[in-house]
Amino acid sequence: GTKPGEFCNPRGVAVTNNGHVVVSDHNNHRLQIIDPSRPTTPLRVISQCGNHTLEYPCFMFVDPSSDNIFVANSDRSCVEVFSKDGHYIRSIGTGYGSSPGQLDNPCGVCLHSSNNILVTDTHNHRLCLFTQDGEFVTEYGKLPQDSTPLDVACTRSGRVMFTDVKSDSVRYF
């Protein structure tokens, strides 16, 4: 559905420190922040990111130290950062492309053990590491040429795993 509290192809889900649930409502181009005790009435619906909009938000995470929400804004080729209350803070990624710092259809995002942000740069077939302030650090790891990373996770010890939709597998390094 399209009304607040309804979803159309929800993708990502994360929980803030105060227990609110954040859902990326992919085909409705928005995030919904929900109190689990009232799931049909969102606390906030977010579709604006500064001077642009969310376009097909995908996977996300909440940073446990700042409670900020990081969500891959796939069609805008960036990662959006919001406060726990849904206020826009910044974008990560310098726009569409394949140069360092640029992204093409990012889908997955997670907090790396280095306290940096790891992003699946899906159409560029790579993982990119950024600081939380949005500075590009490096292309992370060496992915097989035939890989198409979709989502990513990182253990506390720094081991990285990602889903690879091209090979229908989960890859580790």
mmCIF file of C-alpha atoms in Angstrom:
data_model
loop_
_atom_site.group_PDB
_atom_site.id
_atom_site.type_symbol
_atom_site.label_atom_id
_atom_site.label_comp_id
_atom_site.label_asym_id
_atom_site.label_seq_id
_atom_site.Cartn_x
_atom_site.Cartn_y
_atom_site.Cartn_z
ATOM 1 C CA GLY A 1 0.000 0.000 0.000
ATOM 2 C CA THR A 2 0.916 3.662 -0.222
ATOM 3 C CA LYS A 3 -0.567 5.088 2.974
ATOM 4 C CA PRO A 4 1.573 5.716 6.075
ATOM 5 C CA GLY A 5 1.991 2.393 7.870
ATOM 6 C CA GLU A 6 1.643 0.463 4.609
ATOM 7 C CA PHE A 7 4.523 -0.766 2.457
ATOM 8 C CA CYS A 8 5.325 -1.575 -1.146
ATOM 9 C CA ASN A 9 8.333 -3.870 -1.476
ATOM 10 C CA PRO A 10 9.996 -3.145 1.889
ATOM 11 C CA ARG A 11 13.729 -3.901 1.723
ATOM 12 C CA GLY A 12 15.719 -2.954 4.797
ATOM 13 C CA VAL A 13 14.869 -2.959 8.473
ATOM 14 C CA ALA A 14 16.878 -1.690 11.440
ATOM 15 C CA VAL A 15 16.240 -0.829 15.083
ATOM 16 C CA THR A 16 17.289 2.354 16.913
ATOM 17 C CA ASN A 17 18.624 2.319 20.475
ATOM 18 C CA ASN A 18 15.193 3.376 21.787
ATOM 19 C CA GLY A 19 13.526 0.430 20.036
ATOM 20 C CA HIS A 20 11.953 2.234 17.093
ATOM 21 C CA VAL A 21 11.907 0.219 13.878
ATOM 22 C CA VAL A 22 13.103 1.839 10.646
ATOM 23 C CA VAL A 23 11.873 0.302 7.380
ATOM 24 C CA SER A 24 12.989 1.202 3.859
ATOM 25 C CA ASP A 25 9.774 1.270 1.840
ATOM 26 C CA HIS A 26 11.499 0.677 -1.498
ATOM 27 C CA ASN A 27 8.775 1.236 -4.101
ATOM 28 C CA ASN A 28 7.169 4.087 -2.137
ATOM 29 C CA HIS A 29 10.541 5.908 -2.079
ATOM 30 C CA ARG A 30 10.561 6.515 1.673
ATOM 31 C CA LEU A 31 11.600 5.378 5.136
ATOM 32 C CA GLN A 32 9.075 4.802 7.881
ATOM 33 C CA ILE A 33 10.035 5.015 11.560
ATOM 34 C CA ILE A 34 7.666 2.932 13.634
ATOM 35 C CA ASP A 35 6.965 2.393 17.317
ATOM 36 C CA PRO A 36 6.443 -1.397 17.552
ATOM 37 C CA SER A 37 3.547 -0.862 19.966
ATOM 38 C CA ARG A 38 1.702 1.076 17.189
ATOM 39 C CA PRO A 39 2.949 -0.474 13.936
ATOM 40 C CA THR A 40 0.201 0.925 11.689
ATOM 41 C CA THR A 41 0.873 4.550 12.683
ATOM 42 C CA PRO A 42 4.430 5.608 11.793
ATOM 43 C CA LEU A 43 6.173 8.144 14.019
ATOM 44 C CA ARG A 44 7.743 9.673 10.923
ATOM 45 C CA VAL A 45 7.700 9.139 7.165
ATOM 46 C CA ILE A 46 10.859 10.326 5.396
ATOM 47 C CA SER A 47 11.113 10.957 1.678
ATOM 48 C CA GLN A 48 13.301 14.103 1.508
ATOM 49 C CA CYS A 49 17.090 14.207 1.814
ATOM 50 C CA GLY A 50 18.051 17.858 1.825
ATOM 51 C CA ASN A 51 17.358 19.108 -1.693
ATOM 52 C CA HIS A 52 16.640 15.688 -3.237
ATOM 53 C CA THR A 53 14.428 12.672 -2.554
ATOM 54 C CA LEU A 54 14.808 9.053 -1.600
ATOM 55 C CA GLU A 55 14.617 6.948 -4.742
ATOM 56 C CA TYR A 56 14.336 3.223 -4.130
ATOM 57 C CA PRO A 57 15.936 3.071 -0.667
ATOM 58 C CA CYS A 58 17.410 -0.346 -0.077
ATOM 59 C CA PHE A 59 19.268 -1.882 2.865
ATOM 60 C CA MET A 60 20.288 0.055 5.968
ATOM 61 C CA PHE A 61 21.758 -0.015 9.445
ATOM 62 C CA VAL A 62 21.640 2.092 12.603
ATOM 63 C CA ASP A 63 25.005 3.090 14.108
ATOM 64 C CA PRO A 64 24.790 1.968 17.744
ATOM 65 C CA SER A 65 27.023 4.795 19.015
ATOM 66 C CA SER A 66 25.291 7.762 17.330
ATOM 67 C CA ASP A 67 21.902 6.159 16.589
ATOM 68 C CA ASN A 68 22.174 7.633 13.074
ATOM 69 C CA ILE A 69 20.384 5.805 10.259
ATOM 70 C CA PHE A 70 22.417 4.952 7.135
ATOM 71 C CA VAL A 71 20.406 3.870 4.085
ATOM 72 C CA ALA A 72 21.482 3.066 0.524
ATOM 73 C CA ASN A 73 19.587 5.428 -1.807
ATOM 74 C CA SER A 74 19.978 3.208 -4.859
ATOM 75 C CA ASP A 75 18.745 5.346 -7.733
ATOM 76 C CA ARG A 76 20.486 8.463 -6.363
ATOM 77 C CA SER A 77 23.766 6.510 -6.155
ATOM 78 C CA CYS A 78 24.557 7.536 -2.589
ATOM 79 C CA VAL A 79 24.062 6.607 1.050
ATOM 80 C CA GLU A 80 21.802 8.924 3.047
ATOM 81 C CA VAL A 81 22.402 9.629 6.736
ATOM 82 C CA PHE A 82 19.545 10.616 9.067
ATOM 83 C CA SER A 83 19.306 11.232 12.807
ATOM 84 C CA LYS A 84 17.292 8.735 14.855
ATOM 85 C CA ASP A 85 14.382 11.192 14.586
ATOM 86 C CA GLY A 86 14.585 11.179 10.806
ATOM 87 C CA HIS A 87 16.293 14.518 10.215
ATOM 88 C CA TYR A 88 18.583 14.546 7.181
ATOM 89 C CA ILE A 89 22.291 14.905 8.039
ATOM 90 C CA ARG A 90 24.295 14.241 4.833
ATOM 91 C CA SER A 91 24.853 12.096 1.764
ATOM 92 C CA ILE A 92 27.811 9.761 1.304
ATOM 93 C CA GLY A 93 29.166 9.262 -2.202
ATOM 94 C CA THR A 94 29.986 11.939 -4.751
ATOM 95 C CA GLY A 95 27.369 10.874 -7.282
ATOM 96 C CA TYR A 96 26.837 8.413 -10.079
ATOM 97 C CA GLY A 97 29.971 6.937 -11.644
ATOM 98 C CA SER A 98 32.865 4.545 -11.186
ATOM 99 C CA SER A 99 35.650 6.874 -10.004
ATOM 100 C CA PRO A 100 36.825 6.728 -6.371
ATOM 101 C CA GLY A 101 34.014 8.038 -4.164
ATOM 102 C CA GLN A 102 31.350 7.606 -6.825
ATOM 103 C CA LEU A 103 28.704 4.876 -6.688
ATOM 104 C CA ASP A 104 26.380 3.158 -9.132
ATOM 105 C CA ASN A 105 23.256 1.657 -7.553
ATOM 106 C CA PRO A 106 24.443 1.057 -3.985
ATOM 107 C CA CYS A 107 22.226 -1.458 -2.226
ATOM 108 C CA GLY A 108 23.931 -2.749 0.908
ATOM 109 C CA VAL A 109 25.537 -0.759 3.689
ATOM 110 C CA CYS A 110 26.999 -1.704 7.063
ATOM 111 C CA LEU A 111 29.261 -0.475 9.831
ATOM 112 C CA HIS A 112 32.755 -1.872 9.367
ATOM 113 C CA SER A 113 34.837 -2.848 12.395
ATOM 114 C CA SER A 114 37.050 0.210 11.646
ATOM 115 C CA ASN A 115 33.954 2.381 12.401
ATOM 116 C CA ASN A 116 33.785 3.292 8.707
ATOM 117 C CA ILE A 117 30.914 2.631 6.319
ATOM 118 C CA LEU A 118 31.093 -0.289 3.892
ATOM 119 C CA VAL A 119 28.865 0.014 0.799
ATOM 120 C CA THR A 120 28.031 -2.461 -1.965
ATOM 121 C CA ASP A 121 28.546 -0.554 -5.194
ATOM 122 C CA THR A 122 26.386 -3.033 -7.068
ATOM 123 C CA HIS A 123 26.686 -1.972 -10.716
ATOM 124 C CA ASN A 124 30.410 -1.238 -10.354
ATOM 125 C CA HIS A 125 30.914 -4.755 -8.917
ATOM 126 C CA ARG A 126 32.842 -3.567 -5.868
ATOM 127 C CA LEU A 127 32.699 -2.680 -2.179
ATOM 128 C CA CYS A 128 33.637 0.857 -1.118
ATOM 129 C CA LEU A 129 34.747 2.087 2.291
ATOM 130 C CA PHE A 130 33.854 5.623 3.459
ATOM 131 C CA THR A 131 34.334 7.501 6.720
ATOM 132 C CA GLN A 132 31.140 8.337 8.585
ATOM 133 C CA ASP A 133 31.622 11.925 7.407
ATOM 134 C CA GLY A 134 31.440 10.729 3.811
ATOM 135 C CA GLU A 135 35.093 10.777 2.747
ATOM 136 C CA PHE A 136 36.068 7.967 0.387
ATOM 137 C CA VAL A 137 38.734 5.728 1.976
ATOM 138 C CA THR A 138 39.302 2.873 -0.468
ATOM 139 C CA GLU A 139 37.829 0.183 -2.614
ATOM 140 C CA TYR A 140 37.562 -2.646 -0.117
ATOM 141 C CA GLY A 141 38.974 -6.079 -0.833
ATOM 142 C CA LYS A 142 39.440 -7.700 -4.207
ATOM 143 C CA LEU A 143 36.156 -9.046 -5.558
ATOM 144 C CA PRO A 144 35.994 -11.701 -8.247
ATOM 145 C CA GLN A 145 35.359 -10.043 -11.636
ATOM 146 C CA ASP A 146 32.072 -11.833 -12.083
ATOM 147 C CA SER A 147 30.605 -10.730 -8.734
ATOM 148 C CA THR A 148 27.611 -8.448 -8.237
ATOM 149 C CA PRO A 149 27.422 -7.541 -4.529
ATOM 150 C CA LEU A 150 23.955 -6.749 -3.185
ATOM 151 C CA ASP A 151 24.087 -6.676 0.622
ATOM 152 C CA VAL A 152 26.992 -6.655 3.054
ATOM 153 C CA ALA A 153 27.699 -7.427 6.708
ATOM 154 C CA CYS A 154 30.792 -7.240 8.864
ATOM 155 C CA THR A 155 31.737 -9.065 12.041
ATOM 156 C CA ARG A 156 33.213 -7.192 14.993
ATOM 157 C CA SER A 157 36.579 -8.758 14.198
ATOM 158 C CA GLY A 158 36.483 -7.302 10.672
ATOM 159 C CA ARG A 159 35.454 -10.259 8.545
ATOM 160 C CA VAL A 160 33.303 -9.108 5.619
ATOM 161 C CA MET A 161 30.623 -11.116 3.861
ATOM 162 C CA PHE A 162 28.346 -10.078 1.014
ATOM 163 C CA THR A 163 25.564 -11.569 -1.032
ATOM 164 C CA ASP A 164 26.499 -12.028 -4.668
ATOM 165 C CA VAL A 165 23.435 -12.097 -6.917
ATOM 166 C CA LYS A 166 25.456 -12.985 -10.014
ATOM 167 C CA SER A 167 26.714 -16.278 -8.556
ATOM 168 C CA ASP A 168 23.780 -16.871 -6.157
ATOM 169 C CA SER A 169 26.202 -17.098 -3.259
ATOM 170 C CA VAL A 170 27.524 -15.487 -0.108
ATOM 171 C CA ARG A 171 31.182 -14.540 -0.372
ATOM 172 C CA TYR A 172 33.611 -13.948 2.515
ATOM 173 C CA PHE A 173 36.950 -12.250 3.053
#
